[in-house]
Amino acid sequence: MQRVEKWYFGRFGGRFVPETLVSALDELEAAFEASQNDTSFGAELDYLLKTYVGRPTPLYLARNLTADWGGAKIYLKREDLAHTGAHKINNCVGQALLAKRLGKTRVVAETGAGQHGTATAAACAMLGLECVVYMGTHDMARQQPNVQRMHHLGAEVREVSAGLGTLKEATSEAIRDWVTNVRGTYYVIGSAVGPHPYPKIVRTFQSVIGRETRAQFLEIESRLPDHIVACVGGGSNAIGIFSAFLEDSSVRLTGVESGGESLDCGKHAASLTKGRPGILHGALTYVLQDEHGQIDITHTISAGLDYPGVGPEHAALRDSGRVRYVTVPDRAAVAAFRELCRKEGIIPALESSFALAHAREIAGSMSGEQAIVVNLSGRGDKDLGSVPSHED
Ligand SMILES: Cc1ncc(COP(=O)(O)O)c(C=O)c1O
């Protein structure tokens, strides 16, 4: 197959899909490119981001954490305050508008933590689109509040019991549905993963996080932040915030994967740290796989990070060294979750707690003049069943 340069980030990305999807991806790419040059599309998206999603989300100086961690100032980009409780809504509103533009009446999506499913269901309700969300059995059990929210929002939630019953299997099922019903159906992918043009589309719709953070930080501190930290599942909240700072070499960028129980015992979801290049869900990227190239089992307390692959742009940013990717074990994320609840009165998503735990690790070695921005990708109401309210 001939390599089409614009499908790739360095050597990663591409389009490894069945023939039946090629024209749908071409059609999507053309609609997306046209929408980017269409002022009425931009105006409608801006209007919905402001009045429906609740943007701009605040940039909050966490004074108690800053004092306790004894070093850099800690700022939180409050995506937990966006409608439906996570950054996922930015992308869903954008893609649901694209679905309308393409004349599609039915939407399919996959979800792990349920935040993307909930955001898709909300955007579909608002724009009058039929919505089917695929979710693994294991994730349905650990993220029940979001299953109920999707039902109330009028979506059909289809349970996927194959494999581990997590995001990988749900994604495969959503793709299967899309292949079968491609004429009238739009696939709203929930992270910066998948075949071209999805990683670019998701990055574009999430880049509002980075643009706002940059403007807000400049206004408060009259300079750029020293360090930006975000958790990485598929990588959408991270690429959203990083995108505005990639050209600024003074700003350190760190993506945090789940180290699960431990990297040594293999029970983790650290695709960039422990994976090898391979193909997953239509793109070449870092993938957790065994010695035969079979996709490996993942393990983490956080449903939204429980994925054996990662967006191809992150794979390229890892190789170029522009972004550093680290892991945090589940137990450190749970400790950070508890600390934010008690010290700042904010219940964070477990996913975001991984980023917070890494900020805690590095803050003490930085000076009081320096600042870290943590992307607080979502709120933790969905996780109350996974984290006991008392120390064990
Ligand atoms: C609150 C929250 N943060 C982060 C993620 C991870 O996804 P991504 O890496 O695409 O931002 C999820 C996924 O469900 C999520 O719900």
XYZ file of C-alpha atoms and ligand atoms in Angstrom:
408
model
C 0.000 0.000 0.000
C 1.250 3.476 -0.891
C 2.010 5.680 2.098
C -0.106 8.862 2.238
C 1.992 11.334 4.235
C -0.879 13.293 5.792
C -2.258 10.123 7.381
C 0.822 9.843 9.606
C 2.510 11.382 12.654
C 6.136 10.455 11.988
C 5.977 6.714 11.370
C 2.719 6.256 13.322
C -0.939 6.461 12.346
C -2.239 5.507 8.922
C -5.411 3.720 7.938
C -5.447 -0.027 8.473
C -9.129 -0.712 7.842
C -11.406 -2.994 5.819
C -12.139 -1.825 2.272
C -15.769 -1.007 3.194
C -14.622 1.856 5.434
C -12.311 3.599 2.975
C -14.987 5.710 1.286
C -16.585 6.550 4.669
C -13.217 7.791 5.949
C -12.673 9.802 2.746
C -16.141 11.303 3.116
C -15.458 12.119 6.781
C -12.113 13.718 5.969
C -13.673 15.900 3.255
C -16.522 16.982 5.582
C -14.096 17.735 8.397
C -11.787 19.795 6.170
C -14.745 21.716 4.726
C -16.106 22.360 8.231
C -12.787 23.880 9.284
C -13.087 26.497 6.525
C -16.786 27.120 7.132
C -17.394 30.095 9.412
C -20.986 29.030 10.123
C -19.762 25.614 11.419
C -17.173 27.365 13.600
C -19.758 29.827 14.894
C -22.230 27.034 15.763
C -19.500 25.026 17.529
C -18.335 28.087 19.491
C -21.912 28.900 20.454
C -22.533 25.349 21.736
C -19.174 25.201 23.545
C -20.099 28.405 25.350
C -23.792 27.905 26.075
C -24.129 24.095 26.243
C -20.722 22.828 27.363
C -20.031 25.787 29.675
C -16.690 26.941 28.250
C -14.299 28.406 29.036
C -13.653 26.101 31.991
C -11.709 27.816 34.811
C -7.991 27.576 35.506
C -7.874 27.159 39.286
C -4.908 27.787 41.576
C -4.992 24.955 44.142
C -3.555 26.913 47.067
C -3.802 24.142 49.656
C -2.055 21.557 47.484
C 0.571 24.170 46.580
C 1.252 24.833 50.265
C 1.291 21.144 51.241
C 3.461 19.933 48.380
C 5.983 22.640 49.148
C 7.232 23.706 45.713
C 5.692 24.719 42.406
C 2.288 26.372 42.205
C -0.373 23.833 41.232
C -3.005 24.977 38.749
C -5.928 22.760 37.708
C -7.618 23.093 34.310
C -11.178 22.326 35.352
C -12.543 20.074 32.602
C -14.510 18.403 35.406
C -16.778 21.462 35.245
C -17.672 20.950 31.575
C -21.211 19.666 30.860
C -21.528 15.911 31.604
C -18.398 16.114 33.762
C -15.376 15.596 31.497
C -13.456 16.882 28.497
C -15.127 14.231 26.317
C -18.038 16.590 25.570
C -15.810 18.987 23.538
C -15.153 16.275 20.986
C -18.697 14.855 21.017
C -20.375 18.160 20.222
C -17.905 18.707 17.362
C -18.337 15.211 15.919
C -22.123 15.217 16.339
C -22.179 18.436 14.290
C -20.080 16.651 11.646
C -22.582 13.749 11.671
C -25.399 16.228 10.969
C -23.348 17.852 8.219
C -22.911 14.425 6.593
C -26.674 13.800 6.785
C -26.289 10.800 9.126
C -29.192 10.034 11.460
C -27.615 7.330 13.631
C -24.507 7.480 15.795
C -22.473 4.654 17.344
C -19.799 5.081 20.010
C -17.663 3.023 22.386
C -17.064 3.885 25.999
C -14.823 2.742 28.858
C -15.397 4.996 31.843
C -18.776 5.951 30.421
C -17.858 9.637 30.106
C -17.534 9.465 26.340
C -20.772 7.458 26.086
C -22.579 9.970 28.279
C -21.208 12.921 26.307
C -22.171 11.271 22.999
C -25.664 10.487 24.307
C -26.088 14.109 25.457
C -24.893 15.610 22.154
C -27.136 13.202 20.190
C -30.166 14.079 22.330
C -29.504 17.782 21.783
C -29.061 17.407 18.003
C -31.786 14.799 17.453
C -29.606 11.817 16.510
C -30.233 8.150 17.362
C -27.431 6.879 19.647
C -26.051 3.387 20.343
C -23.150 3.028 22.810
C -21.035 -0.128 23.177
C -19.615 -0.795 26.659
C -17.795 -3.775 28.168
C -19.445 -5.864 30.905
C -16.656 -5.107 33.382
C -16.882 -1.360 32.748
C -20.694 -1.380 33.014
C -20.329 -2.840 36.496
C -17.672 -0.388 37.721
C -19.149 2.754 36.090
C -22.883 2.180 36.801
C -23.826 5.864 37.267
C -22.829 6.583 33.685
C -24.833 3.615 32.362
C -27.900 5.112 34.032
C -27.122 8.558 32.684
C -26.852 7.199 29.123
C -30.253 5.509 29.495
C -31.851 8.737 30.725
C -30.306 10.604 27.792
C -32.060 8.228 25.392
C -29.089 6.135 24.257
C -29.162 2.385 23.827
C -26.263 0.831 25.771
C -25.114 -2.467 24.246
C -23.164 -4.706 26.614
C -19.983 -6.319 25.253
C -19.017 -9.458 27.160
C -16.137 -10.580 24.912
C -12.586 -10.700 26.316
C -12.066 -8.634 29.445
C -15.242 -6.604 28.875
C -13.367 -3.302 28.701
C -12.696 -0.510 26.205
C -10.783 -2.562 23.631
C -13.674 -4.969 23.114
C -16.264 -2.156 23.125
C -14.250 -0.332 20.431
C -14.053 -3.453 18.245
C -17.853 -3.887 18.508
C -18.540 -0.226 17.654
C -16.311 -0.533 14.575
C -18.126 -3.750 13.567
C -21.490 -1.952 13.822
C -20.136 0.961 11.783
C -18.808 -1.331 9.038
C -22.244 -2.998 8.807
C -24.333 0.203 8.830
C -21.889 2.659 7.328
C -24.350 4.420 4.977
C -26.559 6.055 7.615
C -24.302 5.735 10.667
C -21.572 8.013 12.009
C -18.939 6.593 14.414
C -18.072 9.107 17.162
C -14.677 7.878 18.365
C -13.908 8.961 21.924
C -10.166 9.447 21.921
C -7.330 10.541 19.652
C -7.041 6.999 18.271
C -8.209 5.072 15.210
C -7.543 5.457 11.489
C -6.905 8.802 9.793
C -8.639 11.294 10.018
C -9.928 10.493 13.544
C -6.781 11.351 15.546
C -6.657 14.763 13.823
C -10.385 15.389 14.278
C -10.302 14.553 17.992
C -7.143 16.627 18.534
C -8.778 19.598 16.764
C -11.954 19.442 18.863
C -9.957 19.003 22.104
C -7.415 21.733 21.308
C -9.790 24.256 22.898
C -8.423 23.041 26.280
C -4.870 24.079 25.369
C -5.878 27.404 23.799
C -7.868 28.385 26.877
C -5.129 27.247 29.274
C -2.512 29.282 27.434
C -4.631 32.467 27.410
C -5.730 32.028 31.044
C -2.231 31.338 32.328
C -0.804 34.312 30.409
C -3.486 36.516 31.914
C -2.891 35.337 35.493
C 0.923 34.969 35.498
C 1.991 37.014 32.429
C 4.146 34.116 31.219
C 3.848 30.459 30.185
C 3.619 27.570 32.670
C 6.753 25.502 33.363
C 5.154 22.102 33.202
C 1.889 20.607 31.964
C 0.743 17.183 33.130
C -2.146 15.131 31.747
C -3.271 11.508 32.013
C -3.140 9.317 28.903
C -5.677 6.660 28.022
C -6.128 7.000 24.278
C -4.662 10.456 24.691
C -7.389 13.007 23.883
C -7.301 15.238 26.965
C -3.494 15.167 26.876
C -3.174 16.126 23.197
C -5.901 18.729 23.728
C -3.911 20.586 26.362
C -0.418 19.862 24.915
C -1.332 21.084 21.417
C -1.090 24.776 22.353
C 2.412 24.352 23.849
C 4.210 21.930 21.506
C 6.262 24.742 19.951
C 7.279 26.252 23.319
C 10.454 24.456 24.335
C 10.393 26.109 27.788
C 7.178 24.246 28.663
C 7.734 20.649 29.779
C 4.968 18.262 28.798
C 4.324 14.981 30.608
C 1.748 12.304 29.843
C 0.875 9.866 32.625
C -0.188 6.282 31.971
C -1.563 3.855 34.508
C 1.126 1.653 36.009
C -1.717 -0.450 37.519
C -0.548 -2.871 40.207
C 3.027 -2.786 38.949
C 4.977 -2.665 35.704
C 6.954 -5.765 36.677
C 4.005 -8.123 37.159
C 2.491 -7.019 33.825
C -0.751 -5.771 35.418
C -0.860 -2.248 33.980
C -2.071 -0.190 31.003
C 1.218 1.495 30.070
C 1.180 1.233 26.257
C 3.829 3.916 25.615
C 6.131 2.674 28.358
C 5.859 -1.065 27.834
C 4.276 -1.453 24.377
C 5.766 -2.071 20.941
C 4.705 -0.655 17.569
C 1.736 -2.600 16.230
C -1.691 -2.082 14.700
C -4.765 -1.564 16.856
C -8.161 -0.252 15.761
C -6.958 0.976 12.394
C -3.684 2.718 13.289
C -0.008 1.900 13.795
C 0.962 2.915 17.305
C 2.449 1.627 20.561
C 0.437 -1.419 21.608
C 0.741 -3.777 24.558
C 1.308 -7.193 23.008
C 2.764 -10.577 23.839
C 5.725 -12.183 22.075
C 3.392 -13.507 19.327
C 1.972 -10.039 18.617
C -1.345 -10.811 20.349
C -2.890 -7.829 22.189
C -2.022 -8.090 25.863
C -4.359 -7.970 28.827
C -4.518 -4.591 30.589
C -5.191 -3.922 34.225
C -5.936 -0.673 36.046
C -8.427 0.686 38.552
C -9.267 3.426 36.046
C -11.744 2.367 33.335
C -10.822 5.341 31.129
C -7.130 4.370 31.035
C -7.786 0.639 30.539
C -6.740 0.428 26.878
C -3.771 -1.476 25.350
C -3.057 1.191 22.702
C -2.648 4.956 22.463
C -3.185 7.705 19.889
C -0.527 7.705 17.120
C 0.435 11.353 17.706
C 1.534 10.431 21.229
C 3.594 7.564 19.808
C 5.403 10.106 17.597
C 5.802 12.619 20.439
C 7.311 9.879 22.578
C 9.839 8.972 19.902
C 10.754 12.614 19.191
C 11.231 13.200 22.925
C 9.060 16.355 22.927
C 6.709 14.770 25.469
C 7.844 12.576 28.336
C 5.590 9.661 29.259
C 5.682 8.202 32.749
C 3.612 5.770 34.789
C 1.929 6.101 38.161
C 0.687 3.040 40.065
C -3.024 2.740 40.906
C -2.398 3.143 44.641
C -0.681 6.543 44.150
C -3.603 7.731 42.000
C -6.081 6.719 44.694
C -4.021 8.631 47.287
C -4.045 11.726 45.034
C -7.802 11.312 44.525
C -8.319 11.370 48.299
C -5.993 14.311 48.757
C -7.787 16.517 46.225
C -11.152 15.686 47.810
C -9.996 16.573 51.327
C -7.694 19.523 50.575
C -9.530 21.362 47.797
C -13.116 20.099 47.946
C -12.923 18.681 44.417
C -13.748 15.031 43.643
C -11.604 14.212 40.583
C -12.055 11.391 38.088
C -9.724 8.476 38.840
C -8.194 9.058 35.377
C -7.231 12.641 36.270
C -5.861 11.456 39.624
C -2.972 9.781 37.797
C -1.875 13.166 36.443
C -2.315 14.719 39.862
C -0.197 12.025 41.520
C 2.665 12.734 39.112
C 2.403 16.482 39.781
C 2.706 15.664 43.475
C 5.876 13.689 42.749
C 7.610 16.561 40.926
C 6.231 19.663 42.684
C 8.589 19.468 45.664
C 11.688 19.593 43.465
C 10.498 22.825 41.786
C 10.702 26.378 43.137
C 7.816 28.532 44.376
C 8.206 30.714 41.272
C 7.453 27.780 39.001
C 4.036 26.386 38.079
C 2.540 23.071 37.007
C -0.807 22.899 35.216
C -2.631 19.599 35.724
C -5.410 18.826 33.280
C -8.255 17.765 35.549
C -9.955 15.838 32.764
C -13.136 14.922 34.641
C -15.065 14.628 37.853
C -15.177 11.554 40.024
C -18.866 10.954 40.772
C -18.692 7.895 38.504
C -15.809 6.487 40.583
C -17.376 6.614 44.037
C -18.032 2.866 43.907
C -14.373 2.111 43.087
C -12.733 4.170 45.847
C -13.817 3.452 49.449
C -14.620 6.665 51.373
C -12.361 5.671 54.279
C -8.676 4.713 54.363
C -8.246 0.942 54.388
C -12.344 11.757 32.937
C -11.498 11.039 31.932
N -10.216 11.402 31.797
C -9.403 10.783 30.908
C -9.855 9.734 30.131
C -8.888 9.069 29.201
O -9.140 9.348 27.863
P -8.181 10.273 27.011
O -6.805 9.746 27.185
O -8.706 10.123 25.622
O -8.315 11.669 27.512
C -11.195 9.316 30.249
C -11.720 8.220 29.416
O -12.788 7.742 29.570
C -12.039 9.993 31.173
O -13.315 9.632 31.336
